[in-house]
Coordinates of C-alpha atoms in Angstrom, one line a residue:
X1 CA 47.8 15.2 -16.2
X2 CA 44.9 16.6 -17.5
X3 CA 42.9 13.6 -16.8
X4 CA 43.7 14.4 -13.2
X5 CA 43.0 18.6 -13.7
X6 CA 39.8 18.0 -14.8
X7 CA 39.0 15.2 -12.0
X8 CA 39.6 18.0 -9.7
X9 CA 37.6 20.1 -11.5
X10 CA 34.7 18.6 -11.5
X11 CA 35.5 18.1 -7.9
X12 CA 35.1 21.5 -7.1
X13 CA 32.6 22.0 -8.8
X14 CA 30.2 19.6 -7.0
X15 CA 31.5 21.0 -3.8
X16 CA 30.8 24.5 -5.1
X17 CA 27.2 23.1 -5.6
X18 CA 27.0 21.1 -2.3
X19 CA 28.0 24.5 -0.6
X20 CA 25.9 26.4 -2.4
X21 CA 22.2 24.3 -1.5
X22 CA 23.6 23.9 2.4
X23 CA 23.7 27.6 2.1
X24 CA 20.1 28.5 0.4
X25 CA 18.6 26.0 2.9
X26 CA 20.2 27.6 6.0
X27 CA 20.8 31.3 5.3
X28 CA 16.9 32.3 5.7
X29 CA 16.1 30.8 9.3
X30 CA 15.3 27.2 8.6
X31 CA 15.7 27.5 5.0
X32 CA 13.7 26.3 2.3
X33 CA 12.7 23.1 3.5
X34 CA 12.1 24.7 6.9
X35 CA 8.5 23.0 6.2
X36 CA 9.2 19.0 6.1
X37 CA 10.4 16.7 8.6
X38 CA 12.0 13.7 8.2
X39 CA 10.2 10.2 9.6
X40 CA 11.6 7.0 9.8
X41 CA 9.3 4.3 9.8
X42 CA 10.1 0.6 11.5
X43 CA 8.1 -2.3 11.9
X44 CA 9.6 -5.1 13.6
X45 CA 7.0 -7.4 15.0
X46 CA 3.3 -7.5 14.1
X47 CA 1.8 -5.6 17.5
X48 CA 3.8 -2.4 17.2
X49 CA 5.5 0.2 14.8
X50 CA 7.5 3.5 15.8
X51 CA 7.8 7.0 13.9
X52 CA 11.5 8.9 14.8
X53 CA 10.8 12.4 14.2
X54 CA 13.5 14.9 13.4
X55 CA 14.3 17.4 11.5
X56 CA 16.3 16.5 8.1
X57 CA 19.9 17.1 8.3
X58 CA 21.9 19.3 5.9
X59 CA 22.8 16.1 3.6
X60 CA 19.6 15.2 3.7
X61 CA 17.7 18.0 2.5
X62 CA 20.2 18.7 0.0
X63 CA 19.7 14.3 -1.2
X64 CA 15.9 15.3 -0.9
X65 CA 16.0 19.0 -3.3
X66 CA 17.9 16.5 -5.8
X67 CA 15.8 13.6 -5.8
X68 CA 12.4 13.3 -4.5
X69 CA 12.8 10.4 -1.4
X70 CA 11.1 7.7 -0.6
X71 CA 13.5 5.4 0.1
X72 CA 13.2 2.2 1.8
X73 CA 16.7 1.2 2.9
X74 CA 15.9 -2.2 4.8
X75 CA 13.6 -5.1 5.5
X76 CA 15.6 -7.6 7.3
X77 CA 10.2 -9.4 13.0
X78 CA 7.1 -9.6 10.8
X79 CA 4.8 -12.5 10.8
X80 CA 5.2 -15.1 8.1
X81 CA 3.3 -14.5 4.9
X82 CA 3.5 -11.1 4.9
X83 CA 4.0 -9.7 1.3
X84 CA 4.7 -5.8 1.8
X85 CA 3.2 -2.8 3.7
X86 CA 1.2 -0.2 2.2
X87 CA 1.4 3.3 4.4
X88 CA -0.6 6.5 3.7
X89 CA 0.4 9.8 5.1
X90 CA -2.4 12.6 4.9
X91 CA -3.6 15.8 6.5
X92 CA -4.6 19.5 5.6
X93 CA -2.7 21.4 3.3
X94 CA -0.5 18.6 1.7
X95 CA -0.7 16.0 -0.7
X96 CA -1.5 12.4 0.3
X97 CA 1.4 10.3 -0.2
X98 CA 1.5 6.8 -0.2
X99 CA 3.6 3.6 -1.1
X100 CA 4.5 0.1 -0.7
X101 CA 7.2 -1.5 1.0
X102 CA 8.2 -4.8 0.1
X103 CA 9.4 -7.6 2.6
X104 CA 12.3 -9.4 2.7
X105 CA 12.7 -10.6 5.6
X106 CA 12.0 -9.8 8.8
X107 CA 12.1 -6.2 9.8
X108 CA 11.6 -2.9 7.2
X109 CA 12.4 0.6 7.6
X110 CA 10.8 3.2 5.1
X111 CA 12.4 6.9 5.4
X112 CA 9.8 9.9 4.2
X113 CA 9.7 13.9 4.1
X114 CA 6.9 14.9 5.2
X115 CA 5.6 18.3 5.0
X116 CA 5.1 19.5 8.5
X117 CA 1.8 20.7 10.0
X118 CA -0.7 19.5 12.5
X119 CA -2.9 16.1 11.8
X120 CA -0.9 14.2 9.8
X121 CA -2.2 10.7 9.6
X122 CA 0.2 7.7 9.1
X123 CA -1.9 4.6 8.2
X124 CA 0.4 1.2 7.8
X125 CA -1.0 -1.9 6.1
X126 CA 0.5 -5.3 6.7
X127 CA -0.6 -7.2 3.9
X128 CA -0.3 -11.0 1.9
X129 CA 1.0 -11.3 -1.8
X130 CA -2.5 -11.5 -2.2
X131 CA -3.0 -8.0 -1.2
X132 CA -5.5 -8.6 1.4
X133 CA -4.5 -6.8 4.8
X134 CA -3.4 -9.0 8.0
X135 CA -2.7 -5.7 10.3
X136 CA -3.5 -2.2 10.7
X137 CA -2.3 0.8 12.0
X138 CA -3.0 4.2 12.4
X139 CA -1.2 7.2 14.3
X140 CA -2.2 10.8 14.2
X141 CA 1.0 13.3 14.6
X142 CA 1.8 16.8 14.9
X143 CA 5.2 17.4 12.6
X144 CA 6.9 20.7 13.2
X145 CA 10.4 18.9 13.1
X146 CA 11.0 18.6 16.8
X147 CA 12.8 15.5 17.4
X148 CA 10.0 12.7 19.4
X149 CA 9.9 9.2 18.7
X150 CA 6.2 7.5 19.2
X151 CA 4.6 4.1 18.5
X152 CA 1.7 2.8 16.8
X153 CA -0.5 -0.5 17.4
X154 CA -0.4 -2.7 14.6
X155 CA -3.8 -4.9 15.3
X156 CA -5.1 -7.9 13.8
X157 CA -8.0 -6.7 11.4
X158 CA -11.3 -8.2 12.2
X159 CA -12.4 -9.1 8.8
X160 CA -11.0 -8.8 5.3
X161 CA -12.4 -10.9 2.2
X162 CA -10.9 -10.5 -0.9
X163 CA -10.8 -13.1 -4.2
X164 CA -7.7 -14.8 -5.9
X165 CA -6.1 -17.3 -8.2
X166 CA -8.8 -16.9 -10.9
X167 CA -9.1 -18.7 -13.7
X168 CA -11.9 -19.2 -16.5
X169 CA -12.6 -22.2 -19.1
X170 CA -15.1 -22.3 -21.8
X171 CA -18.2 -23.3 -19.2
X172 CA -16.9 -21.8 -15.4
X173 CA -14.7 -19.4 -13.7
X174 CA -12.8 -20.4 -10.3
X175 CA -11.7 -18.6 -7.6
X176 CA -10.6 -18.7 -4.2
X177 CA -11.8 -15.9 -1.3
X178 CA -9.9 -15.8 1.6
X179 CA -10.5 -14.0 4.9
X180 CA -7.4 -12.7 6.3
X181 CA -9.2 -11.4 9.4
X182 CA -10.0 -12.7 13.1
X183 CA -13.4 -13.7 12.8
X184 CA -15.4 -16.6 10.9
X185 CA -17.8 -15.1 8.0
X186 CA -20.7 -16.6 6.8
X187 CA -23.1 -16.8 3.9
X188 CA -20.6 -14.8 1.8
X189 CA -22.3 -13.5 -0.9
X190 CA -20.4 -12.5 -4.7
X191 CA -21.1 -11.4 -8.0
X192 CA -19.2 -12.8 -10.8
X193 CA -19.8 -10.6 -14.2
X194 CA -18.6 -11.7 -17.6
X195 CA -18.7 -11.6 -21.4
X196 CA -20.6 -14.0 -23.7
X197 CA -21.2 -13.1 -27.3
X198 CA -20.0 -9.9 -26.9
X199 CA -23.1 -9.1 -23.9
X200 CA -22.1 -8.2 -20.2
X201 CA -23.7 -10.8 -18.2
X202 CA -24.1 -11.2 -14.0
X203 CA -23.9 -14.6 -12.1
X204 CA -24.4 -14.7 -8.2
X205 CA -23.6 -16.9 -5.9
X206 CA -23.1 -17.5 -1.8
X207 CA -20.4 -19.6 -0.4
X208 CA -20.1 -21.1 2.9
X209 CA -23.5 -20.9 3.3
X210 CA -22.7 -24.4 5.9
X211 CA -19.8 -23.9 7.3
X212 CA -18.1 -20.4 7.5
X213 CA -14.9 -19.3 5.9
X214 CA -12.6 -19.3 9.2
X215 CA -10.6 -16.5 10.0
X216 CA -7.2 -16.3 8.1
X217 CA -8.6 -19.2 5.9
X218 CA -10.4 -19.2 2.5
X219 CA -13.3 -21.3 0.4
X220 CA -13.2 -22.3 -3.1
X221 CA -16.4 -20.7 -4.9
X222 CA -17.2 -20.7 -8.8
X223 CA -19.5 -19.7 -11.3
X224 CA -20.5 -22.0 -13.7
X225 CA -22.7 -23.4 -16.8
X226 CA -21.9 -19.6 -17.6
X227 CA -20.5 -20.2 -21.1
X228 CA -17.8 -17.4 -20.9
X229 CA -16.9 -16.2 -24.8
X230 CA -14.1 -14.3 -23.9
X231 CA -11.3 -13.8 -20.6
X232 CA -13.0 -10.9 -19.5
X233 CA -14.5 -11.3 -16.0
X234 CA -14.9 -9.2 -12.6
X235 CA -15.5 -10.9 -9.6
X236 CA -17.0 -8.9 -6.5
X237 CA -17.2 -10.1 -3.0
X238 CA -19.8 -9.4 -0.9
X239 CA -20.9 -6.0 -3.2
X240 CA -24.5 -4.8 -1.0
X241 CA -21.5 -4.5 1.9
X242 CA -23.1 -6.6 4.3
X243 CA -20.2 -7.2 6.3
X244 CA -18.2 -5.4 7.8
X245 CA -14.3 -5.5 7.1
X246 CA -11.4 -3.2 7.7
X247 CA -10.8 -2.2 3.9
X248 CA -13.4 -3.5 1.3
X249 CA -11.5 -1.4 -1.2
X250 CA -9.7 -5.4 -2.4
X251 CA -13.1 -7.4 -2.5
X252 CA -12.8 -7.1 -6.6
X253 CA -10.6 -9.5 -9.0
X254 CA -11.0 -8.7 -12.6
X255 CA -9.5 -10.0 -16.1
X256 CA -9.1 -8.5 -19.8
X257 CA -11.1 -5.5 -20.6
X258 CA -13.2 -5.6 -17.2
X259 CA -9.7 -4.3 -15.6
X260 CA -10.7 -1.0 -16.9
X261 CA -14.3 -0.8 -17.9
X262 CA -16.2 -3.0 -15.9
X263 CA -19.8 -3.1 -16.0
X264 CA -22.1 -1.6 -13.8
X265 CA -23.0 -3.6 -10.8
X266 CA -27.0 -2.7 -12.3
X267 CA -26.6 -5.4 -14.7
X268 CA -26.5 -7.9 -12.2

């Protein structure tokens, strides 16, 4: 019996504090969170993503005040090889948020609060478990709650070089760079640094400089006769920025202490 008491007791008492937050949040005009809307995110097929626009509901805002949300609550038409997407939401006056999404299957659905305000940006990246992006979007929104619903473009990004599947013996280092864009490159040019006897040393190198790294395809490059001392490495393609890609923020690969203090790019 007083099992059950104090089952209802503690019953109350969440209701008490349900009642209480639905009340704070409505009983001054739109309430506290009178600044956010809620977006829902979906991406179904590789040309297009929608935002639905609303303002939250009671439940919702009360979920949100007790647990900061980003919650993903599905990924069940996205192209094969596609890893996860990336999205950014900025604008004036908030912080940026961002996030990643993974895939597992076909379809995801990301749910966000998002302060409102005018010019907030929603950037979505579609990208491979090697984190180089396949497709891009971009929308810029107006939130002020009102419900709209709105798509975005999800295009094919023109170039995107990035390095992968590393690996380092006692004379070379190997890698891969792909291109997940839509256009050949050519002549790629990269910088492989590295450690021997305790000195930071530079190697360079161009590959493809015959036939060019096709688009959505890679070419296996090296560095070698190099005498590595250690598994500390950093590998930069194309660093002068000669060509042009959609997000040259992945062009680096890096092992050991070079994760977090790599050498300047003078030394090379």
């Amino acid at each position: 019996m007083f099992v059950e008491v104090m089952k209802e007791a503690k019953l109350f008492i969440l209701i008490l504090i349900i009642l209480s937050l639905a009340i704070a949040m409505t009983g001054c005009g739109e309430g506290m969170d009178q600044g956010t809307s809620e977006v829902t995110i979906i991406i179904s097929d590789n040309q297009t993503a929608s935002l639905d626009i609303k303002k939250p509901a009671i439940l919702a805002l009360i979920k949100h005040r007790l647990k900061k949300i980003i919650d993903i609550n599905e990924a069940s038409a996205l192209p094969a090889g596609i890893a996860d997407i990336r999205y950014t939401i900025s604008g004036p006056g908030m912080s940026a948020m961002t996030g990643i999404a993974n895939i597992s299957g076909d379809t995801v659905r990301i749910v966000v609060y998002v302060p409102n305000g005018n010019d907030r940006v929603f950037t979505l990246d579609a990208r491979y478990s090697n984190k180089c992006v396949r497709y891009r979007g971009a929308r810029e929104v107006d939130l002020n709650g009102s419900p709209t619903k709105m798509g975005i473009t999800m295009n094919l990004v023109s170039v995107d070089l990035c390095p992968s599947n590393a690996t380092s013996n006692v004379t070379s280092i190997y890698f891969t760079i792909n291109n997940s864009g839509n256009n050949a490159v050519s002549n790629v040019f990269y910088y492989v640094q590295y450690q021997s006897v305790g000195v930071d040393r530079c190697s360079s190198g161009t590959a493809a400089v015959t036939t060019p790294i096709p688009a959505d395809g890679s070419v296996a490059a090296s560095a070698s006769g190099i005498y590595p001392t250690s598994n500390n490495y950093r590998i930069i393609i194309d660093p002068l920025n000669a060509i042009t890609e959609t997000d040259d923020s992945n062009n680096e690969i890096c092992s050991g202490t070079f994760c977090t203090s790599p050498p300047p790019l003078s030394i090379c």
